[in-house]
Every structure is written in structure tokens, then in C-alpha cells.
Amino acid sequence: MDAITCDGERISHTVREPRDAAVAVTVVLLHGAGTSSSERLLPLLGEFTGRGCRALALDFSGHGESSGALRELSLERRFVQGRAVIDRVVPEGDELVLVGFSMSGQTVADLVGHYGRRVRAIGLCAPAVYAEEAWRVPFGDGRGAFTGIIRRPESWRTSRALEAFAAYEGTAVLVVPGTDHVIPPAVTEAVEEALTVRSRYRRLDLERADHHLARWLRYEADDRRRFVDAVLAEPRTFDWVAKQLPDGERVRSVHRLRGGGTSQMRLLRTETERDLVLRSFVKPFYRRHAPGLLTREAEVLGLLAGTDVPAAECVAVDATAEFCDAPSLLMTRLPGEVRVDEVDLDARVELLARQLMGVHGVTVPQGARPRPYQAWTAPERVRLPEGTARPELWGRAMEVIGREAPAYEGCFLHRGFHPGNVLFTGAGEGLRLSGVVDWVETSWGPADLDVAHCSTALVLLYGVECGLRFAERYAAHGGVLSGDPRARLYWRLLDALAFAPYADKVARPWRELGRTDLTPQVLAARLEAYIGALFGGAGV
């Protein structure tokens, strides 16, 4: 092993060169905490060099062959030592691939923040992230300040690592073991949520492995190869996009669009000043269901092309990721933007009601109808707000949705119609509803269900009264709802309870658009008050 002196310590490291001397990629392997060292990473090191990469593994101070005491190490010193070795050993022009195990999930994030676009890919193996206040604190002997900070419930949510992952745009692979008694599931979920914002994200589940993934990959050659394959995979999506464009037209710029809760949305501008939107499903749940979702959306966009509904035109779709990094749909861009503030709110809600009437009026031949609606919750799936003082109210609501669905006259449903899926242009007297997006859940079912969904979203965004009035506005524009109050209550509750416990997740794109007032507490209180109002007869 070689060594450099930095941070007052002798930091040992191993570098292996590939046979191809023209390599311009260096993989940096970072071990975890405790008794970990770079020694168990040597087989992984060899796998990367066998793929033509330079590979580097180092021992942080207090580990392996490096000097120093583990109790004196800190997250900050790990970053300083990793940066020093990279700057000393890696050729200046090399792209970086950073692979971190457990505690080094935080170190990878710190290095990504430092090296920026030079980082081509990251691999996170059962990663940990830590509270910002823990960064400079020495690890100690397990009874000191560092341990106190990290054992404080939810302290990790202030980690700067999550911001770094959310800003990262390269390849990101998250390896999740089947059993992990070290990293709380909520940490893994938060890391995944951050990575899906911008990166080319892939998740690799190793069902038979436990938290100690460095040891696992040392001996499990097939999984080791799968991991390296994923980390080194070349981006494919924009090659596919290029093939969908007319000869001579090229993508000039790519910008992320804010507000996409289920997928990554990118605005592509071509050299001919044409704007396209690329939708990609990277989150595991939506990736699994993408073949049905994106195929349905492509078909619906084709159907809507001959109607007055302002919808995009589908350019191409790769619903199974045969050609793209993730299942994707390329479509034309609609004018306007999502608006969730309170400017022109009353006028916007009127336009929402009128447009929803237009959606429900779409004529579809019986053989071309979309699938029947699917309920998004059931009594056993509802989670009561933490600390609720009205458990009996929730019990009554769950009893209602546990009954057989009322009879209904079906129509064409958007199924996800709410302010976050509608675009507006202008202001004041010039305000216009310019587009309706996100047609992946299009269904055939009762108009009440679409009205209920928009009503619940309005409640969460603007309060109970705004949501309760939406059905009246819809009816005022000629919309026909069930004549049975019990049926109307059923449909309203069926939608409202689907937001428990997911209201906070639904609101994340709204917060990104500026609605930082929509805290989990505000959302839970509004949802509960709305359910109470429905039982009082309001809005039904």
C-alpha cells in the first residue's frame, strides 16, 4: 500500500491501474465505520479495474494501515482525508466515481458537493447520513457528544447529504440489503427520495445480504458484477431522444422542471427553438408500474388530440426502458405553469371546475374506454394522524369506505386532476387554463371521484372551505354528480382517506413551488377538519 501525509496523519491507500493506459475515470472506494478498512474492498477494486477504470481505496485515520486513533476521527476529517488522497493521487482530468459504504454515504455526499460535475457516478451501499451538527464532532468512544447527536431521533433529517444527493445529476446507484439492523428504513427512504430528484437513479436490492455490504460484495461475485454494471452504465436516454427528432434537429439545452411528484420532468429545447418535455419514472414503485402507466398515457394523449382538452402531443414512448435509463415518455410542451399560490385563486378554481367538466365530456367509444377506476385506499391501509383527538371520526370514515361502492354512471376520468396537474397563463382578466398534464391514471368511473380528488387537494392547499365549495362550482358549470348524499359522502371519503398517511408526500412538489407553509401538521389538521365537515353535511 502507498500512503500520503495529510490532516496530521499517514493515510494509506491502494491504487490499481487498468490495462488501458488511456483511462480517464477513477473509482474511489470508501469503507464504512467501526473496524472497516479498504482491505475487504480489494475484490471490488479489481472488478472496476477489469472494466477499464483506475481504482483507488483508502483507509481513513484509525482504520487499516493508516495512523491515528478512531476516536479522534470525525465526518469532517473523513472528507478532508478523502479529498486529499483524491487530489494527490487522481489525475486532474479524470472523472470520478465515488462508492461509499454505510458511514461513507455521508462522505460521498460531502465529496459530491466539493467536486460537482466531475463526479460521473456514485454508488451508495446501505448509506448513512448524519445531522449537520455532528459533522465536526470527534467520534469518541461511543459515549460522547457524537453518539448523543446521532442517537437523537430524526436528527439525521438535517443532514446536508440529502441536499447534495437531491442536487446531483449523474448516475446514482443505491444498494439496499434485505436485512439492515443499522440503517433505519426512513433514512434509506429519504436518501432514495433525494436521489430521484435529478440523478439517473437505479436501486439494487440484495435480498440475501445484511448491512455489511463490503463483506457481501467481497465474496458474492455475481452481485459484485451487477453493482459495477449499474454504476458504470452509460447514459442512454438522450441517444433515444435524438432518434425521435427530425434529421438535423438536436437538443440544445436540458432543464429540470419543478413540481413533479412521481417522476422526473425535463424541459428539452432544440436548436430549432422547439420545446419538448421528457417524463421519466425513476422511483422504484413507478418504475415497476411504468409499462401500464406510460402506455396508457401515450394512448390517452392520442385520444385527446381530437378534443378541446388542452393536452400535450405524445412524440415517443419507451415504457419498458428498453432504450432509456428509465421508462420515459417524450411529449410536446404546453404553455403555462403550475400555480399553487393564492394569486387569482378564486378565478383559478373556477377554471378548474369548468375544465374538469370538459374532461368528463370527452366521448370515448365503448371499446376504447380506459380501465375502470381503482380505489387508492381501503380501511386497513388508512393511518390516523399522530396524536389525533378524533379517532372516532376516522373510525366512522373507514367504516363508510369499507362498504360496497355505490352504483354510478361512468364517464372519462383524469383521476389525478388537481392544481398540481394543471397549467395557467396570464393573470387577472387575462388568466387562462392552458394545459392539463399527467394522464397516467386515466380511468372510467364516477365524476364524483375526480371532483373528490380535486376537492381534497384544494383543502390541503388552501383550507377546508375552498375544497368544500369545489363541487358546487363544478355543478354550476353543468357537471352532474350523484343525487344520493350517501354516495357523494362515500366518494369524498374514499379520496380523502387515500391521503392518510400520504398527504405530506403529495405536498412535497407544492413546497418546492414555494408553499413551505404546508407542514405535515398543517396538512394533517386540514384533512381531519375536512373529514369532520363532510360528516356534518358540508359539500355533499
XYZ file of C-alpha atoms in Angstrom:
540
model
C 0.000 0.000 0.000
C 1.037 3.572 -0.617
C 0.494 6.462 1.779
C 0.324 10.229 1.909
C 0.554 12.584 4.858
C -2.442 14.850 5.413
C -4.599 16.097 8.252
C -1.728 15.265 10.593
C -1.948 11.562 9.750
C -0.421 8.974 7.463
C -3.281 7.888 5.178
C -2.711 4.573 3.439
C -4.280 3.766 0.102
C -4.215 1.253 -2.731
C -4.278 2.242 -6.400
C -4.726 -0.199 -9.234
C -4.333 0.706 -12.875
C -6.245 -0.905 -15.752
C -4.510 -2.310 -18.771
C -5.749 0.596 -20.885
C -3.370 3.458 -20.181
C -5.768 5.974 -21.758
C -8.312 5.633 -18.941
C -9.875 8.877 -17.736
C -12.124 7.541 -14.953
C -11.035 6.857 -11.373
C -13.243 4.918 -8.971
C -12.794 5.835 -5.298
C -13.922 3.227 -2.753
C -14.694 4.452 0.773
C -15.145 1.966 3.621
C -17.591 2.204 6.498
C -17.143 2.812 10.227
C -16.085 0.562 13.104
C -13.367 -1.917 12.202
C -13.842 -1.496 8.459
C -10.885 -0.942 6.162
C -10.045 -0.931 2.474
C -8.739 -4.496 2.647
C -12.173 -6.063 2.190
C -12.768 -3.820 -0.847
C -9.933 -5.280 -2.917
C -12.131 -7.682 -4.960
C -14.403 -4.752 -5.838
C -11.319 -2.738 -6.712
C -10.299 -5.488 -9.125
C -13.772 -5.594 -10.693
C -13.569 -1.915 -11.561
C -10.052 -2.126 -12.993
C -11.195 -5.083 -15.072
C -13.739 -2.711 -16.666
C -11.030 -0.228 -17.664
C -11.151 2.128 -14.675
C -8.383 3.281 -12.398
C -9.455 2.291 -8.877
C -8.456 3.718 -5.513
C -9.286 2.562 -1.989
C -8.100 4.338 1.149
C -8.077 3.805 4.896
C -9.331 6.724 6.953
C -7.275 7.544 10.053
C -7.728 4.982 12.784
C -8.512 2.293 10.191
C -6.384 -0.328 8.438
C -2.807 0.762 7.779
C -3.417 4.459 8.434
C -2.195 6.224 11.553
C -4.334 7.916 14.157
C -6.998 6.956 16.663
C -10.535 6.179 15.575
C -11.965 8.175 18.481
C -10.306 11.317 17.057
C -11.787 10.858 13.581
C -14.865 12.841 12.515
C -17.079 13.180 9.465
C -15.269 16.385 8.587
C -11.863 14.682 8.823
C -13.106 11.818 6.649
C -13.991 14.377 3.981
C -10.649 16.168 4.344
C -8.688 12.916 4.107
C -10.668 11.595 1.154
C -10.269 14.876 -0.705
C -6.531 14.968 0.000
C -5.960 11.456 -1.362
C -8.031 12.161 -4.474
C -6.215 15.443 -5.144
C -2.811 13.812 -4.657
C -3.372 10.526 -6.469
C -6.044 11.020 -9.149
C -5.013 12.753 -12.403
C -6.581 16.194 -12.559
C -8.599 15.487 -15.696
C -10.124 12.204 -14.528
C -13.842 11.855 -13.953
C -14.689 10.414 -10.548
C -16.870 7.516 -9.478
C -17.455 7.600 -5.711
C -18.533 4.445 -3.878
C -19.381 4.641 -0.184
C -20.376 2.039 2.382
C -22.504 2.854 5.436
C -20.953 5.937 7.121
C -19.257 6.828 3.856
C -22.649 7.634 2.377
C -22.182 10.970 4.133
C -18.592 11.200 2.867
C -19.694 10.589 -0.722
C -22.217 13.422 -0.381
C -19.542 15.744 1.004
C -17.206 14.912 -1.888
C -20.001 15.362 -4.439
C -20.570 18.827 -3.031
C -16.863 19.592 -3.458
C -16.167 18.056 -6.887
C -19.524 18.800 -8.521
C -19.870 17.783 -12.169
C -16.541 15.981 -12.093
C -18.385 13.139 -10.315
C -19.724 10.901 -13.058
C -21.399 8.308 -10.823
C -21.968 7.425 -7.189
C -22.632 4.069 -5.575
C -24.214 4.098 -2.114
C -24.211 0.812 -0.206
C -26.553 0.894 2.817
C -25.643 4.574 3.255
C -25.872 6.593 6.439
C -26.362 10.348 6.646
C -25.826 12.480 9.726
C -27.064 15.662 11.374
C -25.217 18.787 10.312
C -24.180 19.481 13.906
C -22.410 16.097 14.079
C -20.053 16.853 11.176
C -17.151 18.336 13.159
C -17.602 16.320 16.357
C -14.990 13.567 17.019
C -16.474 10.077 17.132
C -15.187 9.450 20.654
C -15.595 6.165 22.470
C -19.325 5.666 21.939
C -20.418 7.680 24.972
C -19.641 11.226 23.892
C -21.253 14.101 22.031
C -21.217 12.448 18.587
C -23.086 9.398 19.841
C -25.594 11.613 21.628
C -26.342 13.539 18.454
C -26.792 10.553 16.168
C -28.962 8.694 18.685
C -31.377 11.581 18.909
C -34.494 10.518 16.953
C -34.734 12.017 13.466
C -31.535 14.067 13.935
C -30.311 12.881 10.525
C -33.046 14.841 8.757
C -30.881 17.986 8.974
C -28.082 16.287 7.032
C -26.565 18.294 4.203
C -26.065 14.968 2.429
C -29.728 14.901 1.410
C -29.374 18.299 -0.267
C -26.247 17.129 -2.092
C -27.990 13.986 -3.339
C -31.040 15.960 -4.482
C -28.794 18.291 -6.495
C -26.723 15.506 -8.076
C -27.402 14.840 -11.780
C -25.091 11.940 -12.645
C -25.602 8.186 -12.285
C -26.615 7.107 -8.777
C -26.952 3.508 -7.598
C -28.446 2.750 -4.184
C -27.750 -0.747 -2.862
C -30.277 -1.906 -0.266
C -29.728 -5.145 1.685
C -32.618 -7.428 2.509
C -31.857 -7.065 6.214
C -30.389 -3.948 7.800
C -30.319 -3.564 11.581
C -28.097 -0.478 11.388
C -29.707 1.981 8.971
C -33.346 2.896 9.777
C -35.729 2.384 6.829
C -36.657 6.070 6.992
C -33.043 7.022 6.231
C -32.966 4.778 3.167
C -36.309 6.205 2.034
C -35.053 9.789 2.420
C -31.838 9.054 0.523
C -33.838 7.438 -2.270
C -36.277 10.349 -2.394
C -33.365 12.789 -2.728
C -31.620 10.766 -5.430
C -34.746 10.571 -7.568
C -34.976 14.359 -7.879
C -32.291 14.775 -10.561
C -29.962 11.790 -10.871
C -30.031 8.832 -13.265
C -31.145 6.669 -10.385
C -31.143 2.903 -10.032
C -31.867 0.803 -6.979
C -30.212 -2.573 -6.485
C -31.855 -4.816 -3.871
C -29.718 -7.635 -2.470
C -32.321 -9.669 -0.617
C -29.906 -12.167 0.961
C -27.435 -9.558 2.198
C -27.275 -7.721 5.520
C -25.886 -4.282 6.334
C -22.271 -5.336 5.862
C -22.259 -4.971 2.093
C -18.496 -4.593 1.716
C -18.124 -8.072 3.116
C -21.011 -9.340 0.986
C -19.626 -7.978 -2.265
C -16.212 -9.350 -1.396
C -17.477 -12.921 -1.655
C -20.568 -12.713 -3.881
C -19.097 -12.309 -7.364
C -22.434 -12.154 -9.211
C -23.753 -9.324 -7.045
C -20.413 -7.568 -7.289
C -20.652 -7.637 -11.081
C -24.265 -6.431 -11.008
C -23.264 -3.481 -8.865
C -20.353 -2.488 -11.094
C -22.541 -2.891 -14.190
C -25.078 -0.465 -12.723
C -22.516 2.115 -11.604
C -20.663 2.167 -14.932
C -23.724 2.008 -17.205
C -23.553 4.609 -19.960
C -26.454 7.099 -20.134
C -28.861 6.096 -22.901
C -31.896 8.333 -22.671
C -30.698 11.236 -24.768
C -29.462 8.945 -27.520
C -33.046 7.683 -27.695
C -34.411 11.230 -27.679
C -32.103 12.183 -30.554
C -33.518 9.358 -32.660
C -37.055 10.708 -32.185
C -36.187 14.119 -33.642
C -36.258 15.056 -37.331
C -32.947 14.955 -39.182
C -30.853 17.966 -38.318
C -32.713 18.808 -35.097
C -30.680 18.452 -31.902
C -31.306 19.076 -28.228
C -29.572 22.309 -27.267
C -30.393 22.521 -23.551
C -31.951 20.482 -20.764
C -33.582 21.953 -17.661
C -35.345 20.233 -14.806
C -38.987 21.188 -14.315
C -40.129 21.615 -10.730
C -43.210 20.091 -9.198
C -43.084 16.510 -10.465
C -44.047 14.271 -7.563
C -43.994 10.876 -9.275
C -41.396 11.330 -11.997
C -38.505 13.392 -13.259
C -39.652 16.078 -15.680
C -37.171 17.769 -18.002
C -37.631 20.580 -20.482
C -35.680 19.967 -23.689
C -35.078 22.876 -26.063
C -33.880 22.018 -29.543
C -31.734 24.062 -31.893
C -34.907 24.989 -33.798
C -36.332 26.545 -30.579
C -38.844 23.724 -30.186
C -39.659 22.783 -26.596
C -40.311 19.192 -25.566
C -40.927 17.604 -22.185
C -39.324 14.319 -21.140
C -41.036 12.371 -18.385
C -39.033 9.564 -16.741
C -40.081 7.197 -13.968
C -37.075 6.594 -11.695
C -38.723 5.816 -8.361
C -38.941 2.026 -7.888
C -42.729 1.902 -7.400
C -43.463 3.891 -10.547
C -40.709 2.165 -12.478
C -42.372 -1.200 -11.774
C -45.731 0.076 -12.972
C -44.368 2.176 -15.841
C -45.339 -0.175 -18.699
C -49.010 0.244 -17.862
C -48.822 3.879 -16.787
C -46.840 5.274 -19.710
C -48.552 3.123 -22.331
C -51.883 4.365 -21.011
C -50.720 7.986 -21.050
C -49.465 7.707 -24.633
C -52.801 6.240 -25.735
C -54.807 8.882 -23.877
C -52.762 11.733 -25.347
C -53.557 10.325 -28.776
C -57.246 10.171 -27.916
C -57.297 13.750 -26.608
C -55.665 15.128 -29.751
C -59.101 15.433 -31.351
C -60.795 17.152 -28.400
C -60.928 20.573 -26.774
C -58.956 19.355 -23.741
C -55.545 21.127 -23.730
C -53.199 18.143 -23.543
C -49.705 17.514 -24.888
C -48.936 15.508 -28.008
C -47.011 12.267 -27.480
C -43.820 12.215 -29.565
C -42.490 8.818 -28.451
C -42.635 6.424 -25.518
C -40.263 3.812 -24.084
C -42.445 2.346 -21.355
C -40.129 -0.568 -20.517
C -36.770 1.276 -20.557
C -35.620 -0.831 -23.484
C -33.690 2.137 -24.866
C -33.628 4.632 -21.964
C -32.110 4.711 -18.493
C -35.646 4.699 -17.082
C -39.147 4.298 -18.549
C -39.789 7.550 -20.404
C -42.314 9.470 -22.475
C -41.387 12.349 -24.779
C -44.125 14.891 -25.471
C -44.689 18.415 -26.694
C -44.603 21.235 -24.186
C -47.779 23.043 -23.210
C -47.699 26.765 -22.419
C -48.096 27.941 -18.853
C -47.013 26.868 -15.408
C -48.328 25.187 -12.277
C -49.560 27.752 -9.772
C -50.214 26.885 -6.149
C -50.064 30.374 -4.620
C -53.184 32.362 -3.745
C -52.958 34.980 -6.503
C -56.139 34.821 -8.621
C -57.155 31.784 -6.573
C -60.910 32.183 -6.940
C -60.636 32.593 -10.708
C -58.283 29.628 -10.990
C -60.661 27.357 -9.087
C -63.498 28.404 -11.411
C -61.339 27.456 -14.391
C -60.511 24.132 -12.743
C -64.206 23.314 -12.336
C -65.015 24.263 -15.916
C -62.087 22.284 -17.323
C -62.951 19.197 -15.310
C -66.394 19.333 -16.889
C -64.649 19.317 -20.263
C -62.611 16.253 -19.332
C -65.707 14.367 -18.246
C -67.397 15.261 -21.506
C -64.804 13.501 -23.664
C -66.614 10.947 -25.824
C -64.953 7.546 -25.931
C -66.248 4.561 -27.926
C -67.061 1.689 -25.601
C -64.270 -0.473 -26.967
C -61.718 2.296 -26.437
C -62.634 3.173 -22.868
C -59.796 3.276 -20.342
C -59.730 0.784 -17.498
C -62.282 1.044 -14.669
C -61.176 3.289 -11.808
C -59.128 1.803 -8.984
C -59.625 2.775 -5.350
C -56.421 4.159 -3.869
C -57.122 3.131 -0.305
C -59.056 0.714 1.897
C -59.895 0.789 5.617
C -56.882 -1.315 6.567
C -54.496 0.996 4.693
C -55.565 4.228 6.414
C -53.190 5.668 9.024
C -54.536 8.119 11.570
C -52.638 11.389 12.130
C -50.227 11.142 15.026
C -51.833 12.476 18.197
C -55.318 12.870 16.728
C -58.001 13.780 19.245
C -60.750 12.415 16.978
C -60.082 8.702 16.447
C -63.828 8.030 16.387
C -64.182 10.350 13.382
C -61.582 8.371 11.477
C -63.279 5.147 12.500
C -66.601 6.340 11.061
C -64.874 7.372 7.837
C -63.180 3.993 7.469
C -66.499 2.269 8.065
C -68.049 4.245 5.191
C -65.359 3.359 2.649
C -65.498 -0.260 3.758
C -68.984 -0.550 2.289
C -69.749 -1.636 -1.241
C -69.184 1.160 -3.755
C -72.401 2.953 -4.805
C -73.790 2.491 -8.290
C -72.704 5.196 -10.700
C -72.952 6.389 -14.276
C -69.445 6.211 -15.704
C -67.523 8.840 -17.616
C -63.985 9.591 -18.747
C -61.860 10.429 -15.667
C -58.490 12.129 -15.416
C -58.197 10.533 -11.963
C -55.370 12.837 -10.846
C -56.981 16.207 -11.589
C -55.791 18.849 -9.104
C -53.918 22.197 -9.157
C -50.546 20.468 -9.420
C -51.508 18.903 -12.753
C -52.928 21.995 -14.416
C -51.091 24.843 -16.168
C -52.090 28.502 -16.273
C -51.026 31.545 -18.262
C -51.756 35.229 -17.723
C -53.219 36.993 -14.713
C -56.339 38.897 -13.766
C -58.683 39.210 -16.727
C -56.049 37.532 -18.906
C -55.880 34.388 -16.772
C -56.246 31.208 -18.843
C -56.079 27.487 -18.113
C -53.560 26.380 -20.745
C -52.916 22.712 -20.105
C -53.801 19.541 -18.241
C -50.956 17.099 -17.622
C -50.262 13.702 -16.035
C -52.686 11.295 -17.717
C -51.163 8.052 -16.415
C -54.119 7.182 -14.150
C -56.897 7.913 -16.656
C -59.902 5.716 -15.870
C -63.600 5.157 -16.408
C -65.731 5.856 -13.370
C -67.956 8.319 -11.476
C -67.482 12.052 -11.985
C -67.758 12.299 -8.195
C -64.341 10.683 -7.849
C -62.498 13.305 -9.918
C -64.386 16.072 -8.119
C -63.481 14.480 -4.788
C -59.792 14.313 -5.696
C -59.581 17.957 -6.696
C -61.583 18.931 -3.609
C -59.150 17.172 -1.274
C -56.162 18.798 -2.945
C -57.785 22.221 -2.598
C -58.382 21.521 1.095
C -54.719 20.694 1.636
C -53.530 23.707 -0.344
C -55.975 26.404 0.728
C -58.165 25.151 3.550
C -61.422 23.324 4.130
C -63.813 25.938 2.730
C -62.041 26.082 -0.628
C -62.287 22.319 -1.028
C -65.897 22.102 0.092
C -67.047 24.662 -2.484
C -65.477 22.899 -5.471
C -68.391 20.500 -6.016
C -70.778 23.481 -6.159
C -68.589 25.189 -8.742
C -68.446 22.004 -10.808
C -72.236 21.669 -10.725
C -72.634 25.344 -11.636
C -70.758 24.643 -14.878
C -73.180 21.833 -15.730
C -71.436 18.954 -14.002
C -73.643 16.107 -12.836
C -72.873 14.376 -9.538
C -74.672 11.615 -7.705
C -78.102 12.571 -6.410
C -77.612 10.417 -3.302
C -75.896 12.239 -0.391
C -74.638 8.899 0.949
C -72.954 8.148 -2.375
C -71.394 11.601 -2.517
C -70.053 11.120 1.013
C -68.586 7.752 0.023
C -66.669 9.166 -2.946
C -65.401 12.182 -0.981
C -64.143 9.994 1.846
C -62.668 7.385 -0.484
C -60.424 10.065 -1.904
C -59.690 11.954 1.322
C -58.607 8.849 3.219
C -56.168 7.970 0.435
C -54.126 10.952 1.672
C -53.630 9.327 5.080
C -50.714 8.827 5.565
C -49.524 10.263 2.244
C -50.547 13.942 2.443
C -47.010 15.052 3.246
C -45.574 13.195 0.251
C -48.182 14.693 -2.056
C -47.295 18.157 -0.780
C -43.547 17.904 -1.430
C -43.818 19.235 -5.006
C -46.045 22.049 -3.725
C -43.411 23.039 -1.170
C -40.823 23.044 -3.935
C -43.050 25.546 -5.743
C -42.956 27.858 -2.737
C -45.664 26.544 -0.385
C -43.329 25.983 2.555
C -46.263 26.686 4.871
C -47.659 23.230 4.089
C -46.069 21.435 7.019
C -47.099 17.886 7.975
C -49.012 19.340 10.919
C -50.968 21.796 8.751
C -51.836 19.099 6.227
C -52.981 16.618 8.881
C -55.145 19.235 10.603
C -56.799 20.310 7.349
C -57.501 16.738 6.281
C -59.073 15.871 9.625
C -61.174 19.041 9.655
C -62.357 18.286 6.124
C -63.486 14.786 7.060
C -65.366 16.240 10.015
C -67.058 18.796 7.771
C -68.134 16.089 5.334
C -69.879 14.203 8.128
C -71.559 17.465 9.070
C -73.164 17.533 5.645
C -70.979 20.232 4.112
C -70.036 19.790 0.477
C -72.195 16.699 -0.030
